[in-house]
Short mmCIF file of C-alpha atoms in Angstrom, two decimals:
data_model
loop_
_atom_site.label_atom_id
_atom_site.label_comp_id
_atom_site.label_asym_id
_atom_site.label_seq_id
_atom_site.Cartn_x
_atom_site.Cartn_y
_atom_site.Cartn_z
CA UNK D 478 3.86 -12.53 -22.82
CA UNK D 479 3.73 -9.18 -24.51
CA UNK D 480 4.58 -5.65 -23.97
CA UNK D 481 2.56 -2.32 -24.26
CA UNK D 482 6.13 -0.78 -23.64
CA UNK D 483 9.68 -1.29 -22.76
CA UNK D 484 9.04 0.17 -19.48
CA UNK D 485 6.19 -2.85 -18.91
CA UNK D 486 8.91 -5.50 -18.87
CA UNK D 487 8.62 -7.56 -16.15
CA UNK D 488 12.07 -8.66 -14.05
CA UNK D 489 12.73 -12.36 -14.29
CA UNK D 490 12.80 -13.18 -10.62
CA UNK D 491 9.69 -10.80 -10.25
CA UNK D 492 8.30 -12.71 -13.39
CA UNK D 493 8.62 -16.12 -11.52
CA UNK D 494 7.51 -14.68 -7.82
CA UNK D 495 4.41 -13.21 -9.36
CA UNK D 496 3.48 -16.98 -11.49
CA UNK D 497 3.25 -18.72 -7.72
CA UNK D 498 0.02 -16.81 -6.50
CA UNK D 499 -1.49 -17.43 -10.16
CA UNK D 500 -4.43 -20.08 -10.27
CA UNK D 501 -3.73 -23.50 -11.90
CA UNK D 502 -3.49 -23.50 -15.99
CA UNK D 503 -3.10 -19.30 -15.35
CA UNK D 504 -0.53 -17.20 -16.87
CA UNK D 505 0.80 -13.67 -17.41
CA UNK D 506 -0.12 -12.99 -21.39
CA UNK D 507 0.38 -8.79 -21.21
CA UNK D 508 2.43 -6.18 -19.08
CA UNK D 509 1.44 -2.39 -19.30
CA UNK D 510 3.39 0.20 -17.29
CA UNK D 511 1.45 2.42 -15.41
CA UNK D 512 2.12 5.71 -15.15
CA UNK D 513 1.81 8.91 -13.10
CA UNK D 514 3.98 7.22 -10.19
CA UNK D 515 6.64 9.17 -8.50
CA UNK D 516 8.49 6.73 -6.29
CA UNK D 517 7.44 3.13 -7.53
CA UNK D 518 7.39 1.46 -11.01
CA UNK D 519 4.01 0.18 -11.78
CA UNK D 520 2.75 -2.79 -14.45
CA UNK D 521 -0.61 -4.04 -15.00
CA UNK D 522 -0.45 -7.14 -15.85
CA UNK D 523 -2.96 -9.36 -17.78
CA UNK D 524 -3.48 -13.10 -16.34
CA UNK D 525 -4.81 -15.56 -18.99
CA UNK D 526 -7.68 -17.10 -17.04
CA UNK D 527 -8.14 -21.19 -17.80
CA UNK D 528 -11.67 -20.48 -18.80
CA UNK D 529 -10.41 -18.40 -21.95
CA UNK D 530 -11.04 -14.79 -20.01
CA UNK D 531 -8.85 -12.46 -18.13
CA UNK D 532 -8.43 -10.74 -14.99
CA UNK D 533 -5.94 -7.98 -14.09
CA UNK D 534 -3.39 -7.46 -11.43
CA UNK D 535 -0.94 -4.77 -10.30
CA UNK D 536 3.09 -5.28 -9.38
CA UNK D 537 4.16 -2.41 -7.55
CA UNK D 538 8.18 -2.38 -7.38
CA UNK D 539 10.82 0.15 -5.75
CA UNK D 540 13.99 0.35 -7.58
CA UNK D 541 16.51 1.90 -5.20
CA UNK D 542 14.32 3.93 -2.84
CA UNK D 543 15.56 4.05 0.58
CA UNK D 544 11.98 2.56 3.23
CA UNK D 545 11.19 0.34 0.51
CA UNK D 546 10.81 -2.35 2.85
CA UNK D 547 8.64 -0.17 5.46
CA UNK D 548 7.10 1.78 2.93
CA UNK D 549 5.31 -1.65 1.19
CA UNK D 550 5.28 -3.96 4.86
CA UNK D 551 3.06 -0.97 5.78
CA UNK D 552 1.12 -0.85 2.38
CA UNK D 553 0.48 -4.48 2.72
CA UNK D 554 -0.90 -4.16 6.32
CA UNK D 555 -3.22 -1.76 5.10
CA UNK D 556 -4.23 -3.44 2.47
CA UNK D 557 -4.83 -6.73 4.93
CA UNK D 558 -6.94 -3.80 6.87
CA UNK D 559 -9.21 -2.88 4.33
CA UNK D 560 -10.81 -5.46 3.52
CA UNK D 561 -13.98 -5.68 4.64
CA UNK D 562 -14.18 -1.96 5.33
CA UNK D 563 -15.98 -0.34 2.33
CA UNK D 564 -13.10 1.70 1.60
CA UNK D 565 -12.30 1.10 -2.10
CA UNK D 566 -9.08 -0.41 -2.10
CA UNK D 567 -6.75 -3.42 -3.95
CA UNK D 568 -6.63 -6.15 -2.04
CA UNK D 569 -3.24 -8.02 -1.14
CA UNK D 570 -2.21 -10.83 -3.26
CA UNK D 571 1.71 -10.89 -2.18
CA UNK D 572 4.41 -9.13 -1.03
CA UNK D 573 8.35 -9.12 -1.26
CA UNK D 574 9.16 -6.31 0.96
CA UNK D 575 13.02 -6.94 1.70
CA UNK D 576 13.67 -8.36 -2.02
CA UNK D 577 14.26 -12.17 -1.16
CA UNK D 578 12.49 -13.53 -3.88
CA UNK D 579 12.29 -10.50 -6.64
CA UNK D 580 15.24 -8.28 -7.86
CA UNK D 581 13.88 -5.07 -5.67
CA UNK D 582 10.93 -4.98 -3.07
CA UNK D 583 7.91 -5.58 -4.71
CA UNK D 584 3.69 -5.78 -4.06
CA UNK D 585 1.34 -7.64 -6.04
CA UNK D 586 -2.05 -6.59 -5.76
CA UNK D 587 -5.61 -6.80 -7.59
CA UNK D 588 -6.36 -4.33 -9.57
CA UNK D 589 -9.27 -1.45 -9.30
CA UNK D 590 -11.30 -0.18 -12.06
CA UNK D 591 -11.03 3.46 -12.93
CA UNK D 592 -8.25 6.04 -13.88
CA UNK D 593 -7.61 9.01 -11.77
CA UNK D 594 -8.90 12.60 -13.15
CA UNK D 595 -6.25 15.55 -13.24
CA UNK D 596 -8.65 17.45 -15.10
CA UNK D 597 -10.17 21.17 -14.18
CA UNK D 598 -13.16 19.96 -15.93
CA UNK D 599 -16.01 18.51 -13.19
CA UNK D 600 -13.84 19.32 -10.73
CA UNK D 601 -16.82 20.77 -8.24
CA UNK D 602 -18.42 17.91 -8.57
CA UNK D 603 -15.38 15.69 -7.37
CA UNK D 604 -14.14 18.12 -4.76
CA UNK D 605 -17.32 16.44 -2.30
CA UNK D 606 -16.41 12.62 -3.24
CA UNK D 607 -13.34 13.22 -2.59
CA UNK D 608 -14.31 14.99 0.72
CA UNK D 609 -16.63 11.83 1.88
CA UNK D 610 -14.10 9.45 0.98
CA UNK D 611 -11.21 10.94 3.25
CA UNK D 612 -14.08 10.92 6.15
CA UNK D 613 -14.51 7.11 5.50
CA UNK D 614 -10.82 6.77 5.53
CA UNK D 615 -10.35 8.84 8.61
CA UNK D 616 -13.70 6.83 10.47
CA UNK D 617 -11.26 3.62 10.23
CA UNK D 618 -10.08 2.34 13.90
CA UNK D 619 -7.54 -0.77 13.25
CA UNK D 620 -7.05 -3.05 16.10
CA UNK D 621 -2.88 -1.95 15.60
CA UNK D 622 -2.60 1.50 14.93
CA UNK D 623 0.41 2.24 12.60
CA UNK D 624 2.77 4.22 13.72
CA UNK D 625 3.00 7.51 14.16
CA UNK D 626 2.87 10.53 11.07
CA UNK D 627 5.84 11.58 10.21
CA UNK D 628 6.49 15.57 9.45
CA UNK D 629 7.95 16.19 5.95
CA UNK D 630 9.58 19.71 6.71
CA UNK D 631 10.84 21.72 8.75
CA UNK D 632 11.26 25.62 9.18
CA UNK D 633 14.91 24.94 8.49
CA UNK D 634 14.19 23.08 4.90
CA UNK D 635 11.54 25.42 3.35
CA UNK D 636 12.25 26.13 -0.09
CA UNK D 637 11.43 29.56 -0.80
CA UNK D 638 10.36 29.91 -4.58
CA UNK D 639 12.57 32.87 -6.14
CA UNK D 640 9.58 35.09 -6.84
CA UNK D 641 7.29 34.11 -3.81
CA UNK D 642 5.77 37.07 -1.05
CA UNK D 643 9.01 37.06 0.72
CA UNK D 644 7.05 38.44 4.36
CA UNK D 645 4.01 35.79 3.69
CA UNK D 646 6.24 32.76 3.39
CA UNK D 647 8.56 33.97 6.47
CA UNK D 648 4.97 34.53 8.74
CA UNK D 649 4.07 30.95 7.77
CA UNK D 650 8.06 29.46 8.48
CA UNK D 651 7.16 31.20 11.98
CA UNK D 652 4.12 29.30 12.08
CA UNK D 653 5.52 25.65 11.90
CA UNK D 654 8.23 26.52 14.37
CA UNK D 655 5.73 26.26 16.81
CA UNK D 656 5.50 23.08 18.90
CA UNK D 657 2.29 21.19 16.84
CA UNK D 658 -0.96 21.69 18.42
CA UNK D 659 -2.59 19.06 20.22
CA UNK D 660 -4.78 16.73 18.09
CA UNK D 661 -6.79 13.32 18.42
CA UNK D 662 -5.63 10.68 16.35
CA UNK D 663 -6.74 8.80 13.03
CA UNK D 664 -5.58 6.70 10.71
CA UNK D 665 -4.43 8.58 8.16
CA UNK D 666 -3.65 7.65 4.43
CA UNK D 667 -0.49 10.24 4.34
CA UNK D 668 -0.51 10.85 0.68
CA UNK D 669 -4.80 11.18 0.09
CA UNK D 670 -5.10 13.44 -3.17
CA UNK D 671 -6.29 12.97 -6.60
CA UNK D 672 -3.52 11.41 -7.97
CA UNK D 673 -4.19 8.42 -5.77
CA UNK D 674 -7.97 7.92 -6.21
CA UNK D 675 -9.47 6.25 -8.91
CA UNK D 676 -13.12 7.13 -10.93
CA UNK D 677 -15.17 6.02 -13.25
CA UNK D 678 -16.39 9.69 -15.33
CA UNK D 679 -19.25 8.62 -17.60
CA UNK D 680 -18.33 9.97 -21.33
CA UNK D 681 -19.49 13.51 -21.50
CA UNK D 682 -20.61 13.63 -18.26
CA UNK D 683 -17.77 14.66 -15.93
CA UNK D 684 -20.19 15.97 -13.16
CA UNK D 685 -21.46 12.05 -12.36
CA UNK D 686 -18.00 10.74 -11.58
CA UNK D 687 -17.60 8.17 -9.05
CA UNK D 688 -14.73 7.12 -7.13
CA UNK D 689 -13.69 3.43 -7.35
CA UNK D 690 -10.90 3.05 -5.74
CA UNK D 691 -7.75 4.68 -3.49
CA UNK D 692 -4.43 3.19 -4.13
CA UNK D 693 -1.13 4.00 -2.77
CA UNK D 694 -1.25 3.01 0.60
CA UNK D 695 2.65 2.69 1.50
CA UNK D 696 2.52 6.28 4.13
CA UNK D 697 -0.39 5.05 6.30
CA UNK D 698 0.22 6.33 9.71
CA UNK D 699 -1.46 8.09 12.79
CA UNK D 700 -2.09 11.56 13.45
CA UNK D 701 -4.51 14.42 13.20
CA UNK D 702 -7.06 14.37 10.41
CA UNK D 703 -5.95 17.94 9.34
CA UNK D 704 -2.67 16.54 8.23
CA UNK D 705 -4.19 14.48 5.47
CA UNK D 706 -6.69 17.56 4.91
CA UNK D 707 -4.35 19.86 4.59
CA UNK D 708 -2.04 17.47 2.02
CA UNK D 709 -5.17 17.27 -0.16
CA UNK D 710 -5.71 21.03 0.08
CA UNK D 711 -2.31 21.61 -1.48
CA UNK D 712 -2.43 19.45 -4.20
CA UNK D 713 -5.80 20.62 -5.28
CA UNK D 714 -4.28 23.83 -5.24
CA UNK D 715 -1.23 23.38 -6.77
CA UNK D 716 -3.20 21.37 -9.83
CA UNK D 717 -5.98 23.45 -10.05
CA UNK D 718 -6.04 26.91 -8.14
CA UNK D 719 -5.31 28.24 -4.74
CA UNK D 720 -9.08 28.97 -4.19
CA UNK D 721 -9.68 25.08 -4.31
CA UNK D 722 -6.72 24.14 -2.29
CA UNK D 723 -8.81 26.79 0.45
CA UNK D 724 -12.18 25.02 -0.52
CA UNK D 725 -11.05 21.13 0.46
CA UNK D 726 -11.08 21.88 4.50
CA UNK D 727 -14.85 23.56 4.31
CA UNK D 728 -15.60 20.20 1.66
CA UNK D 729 -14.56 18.07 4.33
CA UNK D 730 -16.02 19.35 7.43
CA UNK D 731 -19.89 19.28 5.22
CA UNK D 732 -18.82 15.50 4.80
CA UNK D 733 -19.09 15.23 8.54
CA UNK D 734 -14.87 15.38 9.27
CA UNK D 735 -13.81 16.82 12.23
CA UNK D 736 -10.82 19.48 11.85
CA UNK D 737 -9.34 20.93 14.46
CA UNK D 738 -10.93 23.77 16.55
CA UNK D 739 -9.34 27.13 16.34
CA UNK D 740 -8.07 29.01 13.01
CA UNK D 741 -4.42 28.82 14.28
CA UNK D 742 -4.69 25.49 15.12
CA UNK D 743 -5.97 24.55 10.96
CA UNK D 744 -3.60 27.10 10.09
CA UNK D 745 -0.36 24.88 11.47
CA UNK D 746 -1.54 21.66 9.64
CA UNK D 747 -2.34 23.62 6.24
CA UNK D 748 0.97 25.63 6.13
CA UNK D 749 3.15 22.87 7.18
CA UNK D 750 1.80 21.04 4.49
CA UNK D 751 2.08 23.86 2.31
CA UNK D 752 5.86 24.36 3.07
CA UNK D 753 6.86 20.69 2.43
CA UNK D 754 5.90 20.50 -1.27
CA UNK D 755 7.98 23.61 -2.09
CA UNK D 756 10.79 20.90 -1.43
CA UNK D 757 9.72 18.83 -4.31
CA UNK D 758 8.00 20.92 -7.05
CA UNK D 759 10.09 19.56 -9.63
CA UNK D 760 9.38 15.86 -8.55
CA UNK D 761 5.09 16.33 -8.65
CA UNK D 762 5.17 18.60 -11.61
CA UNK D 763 6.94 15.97 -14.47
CA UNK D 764 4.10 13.32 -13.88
CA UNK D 765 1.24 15.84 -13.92
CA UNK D 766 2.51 16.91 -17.45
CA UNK D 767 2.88 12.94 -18.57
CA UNK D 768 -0.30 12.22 -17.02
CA UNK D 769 -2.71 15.23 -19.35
CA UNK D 770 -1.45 18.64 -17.56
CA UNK D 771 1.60 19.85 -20.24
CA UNK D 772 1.00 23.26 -18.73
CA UNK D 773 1.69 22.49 -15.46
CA UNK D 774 5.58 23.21 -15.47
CA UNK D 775 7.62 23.91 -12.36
CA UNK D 776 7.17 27.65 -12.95
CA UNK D 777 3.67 27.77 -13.15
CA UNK D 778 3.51 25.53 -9.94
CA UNK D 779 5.83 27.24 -7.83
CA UNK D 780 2.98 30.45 -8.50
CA UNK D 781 0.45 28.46 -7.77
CA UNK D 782 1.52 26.91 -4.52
CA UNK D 783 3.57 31.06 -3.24
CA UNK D 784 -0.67 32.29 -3.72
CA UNK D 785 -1.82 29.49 -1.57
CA UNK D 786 0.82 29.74 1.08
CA UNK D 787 0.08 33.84 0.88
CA UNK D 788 -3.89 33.13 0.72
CA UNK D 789 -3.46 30.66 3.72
CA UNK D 790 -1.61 34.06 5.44
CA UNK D 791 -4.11 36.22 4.64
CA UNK D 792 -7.34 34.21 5.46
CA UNK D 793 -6.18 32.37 9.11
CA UNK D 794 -2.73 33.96 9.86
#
């Protein structure tokens, strides 16, 4: 077997776990790492086929990250889910979620076509697929729902950037204070931005992209559609503007979603959302600069997301 990199290697007892759910007179001939990740190692590897071709699959592993056995149990039920659904998604091959057979909890999984697209460039055209594609997510009703969304902030735990609108970010710490506002339930993807949906962008032609796939399906849970609205709304404008972090919501409603129905109540779901990435700036910022976006440093971030919390302010508070 062969390495694109060091980081590619593949763990012996991962090495041998992964060879049972290979086809007779298969093997593993390449391992590529995969990167952009934050809390999981990924490797593409290459299986020698016995015809003479190939075919690709994915190991996902977490090395030393507390949930690893809830996060991937609940990846691999959602995986299970998909099928079938016309959501573009891997499909399950194996998992190892408590570590019994590979050194750390691991997921082995097909793998999608496409790369995902950090890029300003044809962004307008790829604000709308990603709009429909949350809808199809969100139109989902498993016979088990998985469990409830978890909150990732609090008022107590907002990290105030050093330069930030002091008075906008205490308004919006007011705001989540508030008990959350009623909401009916989906099934959420928890982490739905573009870092975790694959296209295929035709060369030279950024504004016919197509998405082919959503990966990283570890966060699934239940709760309001806003929540997973408002997630992609900060990303968006945290890699590419505040105006298209405001744009997403209005994107996803034309899709046919269904937000919530007064200002405040979008306003709770945005900010809290909002809030909880100034608590990891540092963490999202490092693999947006590996993955294409060098300018992207913590600074320029931390701007990007105190305009958006203060243009959330100004247009709902």
């Amino acid at each position: 077997m062969t390495h694109h990199d060091g980081a590619a290697t593949v763990r012996p007892l991962a090495l041998a776990w992964v060879s049972r759910y290979l086809e007779a007179g298969e093997r593993i001939v390449r391992a590529e790492a995969l990167h952009g990740g934050i809390t999981a190692e990924m490797r593409r590897l290459t299986i020698g086929t016995r015809d003479g071709g190939t075919r690709d699959l994915v190991l996902r592993t977490f090395v030393d990250v507390e949930h690893a056995e809830d996060w991937l149990s609940r990846e691999a039920d959602a995986l299970l889910l998909l099928t079938g659904t016309g959501v573009p998604a891997p499909a399950l091959v194996a998992v190892d979620p408590a570590a019994a057979h590979c050194e750390y909890p691991s997921l082995l999984m097909t793998h999608v076509a496409g790369r995902t697209v950090l890029d300003d460039e044809g962004l307008a055209a790829r604000i709308p697929l990603l709009a429909r594609q949350l809808v199809a997510v969100h139109a989902l009703r498993p016979a088990q729902r998985p469990r409830g969304y978890v909150a990732l902030t609090t008022a107590d735990t907002v990290v105030t950037p050093k330069s930030a609108d002091a008075a906008a970010w205490a308004a919006a710490v007011d705001v989540i204070r508030k008990p959350a506002p009623p909401y009916a339930g989906r099934f959420l993807h928890r982490d739905f931005q573009p870092g975790n949906v694959l296209f295929d962008v035709p060369s030279g032609q950024p504004a016919d992209a197509r998405i082919t796939g959503v990966v990283d399906w570890a966060a699934t849970s239940w709760g309001p559609a806003d929540l997973d609205v408002a997630h992609c709304s900060t990303v968006l404008a945290l890699l590419h503007g505040p105006a298209w972090g405001l744009r997403f919501p209005e994107a996803y409603e034309e899709a046919g979603g269904v937000l919530a129905a007064t200002a405040n109540e979008r306003l709770y779901w945005l900010v809290r959302d909002g809030l909880a990435s100034s608590e990891e700036v540092q963490q999202v910022t490092q693999p947006w600069r590996e993955a294409g976006r060098p300018e992207l440093t913590a600074r320029i971030v931390e701007e990007r997301l105190d305009a958006y919390v203060t243009a959330l302010m100004d247009a709902l508070g």
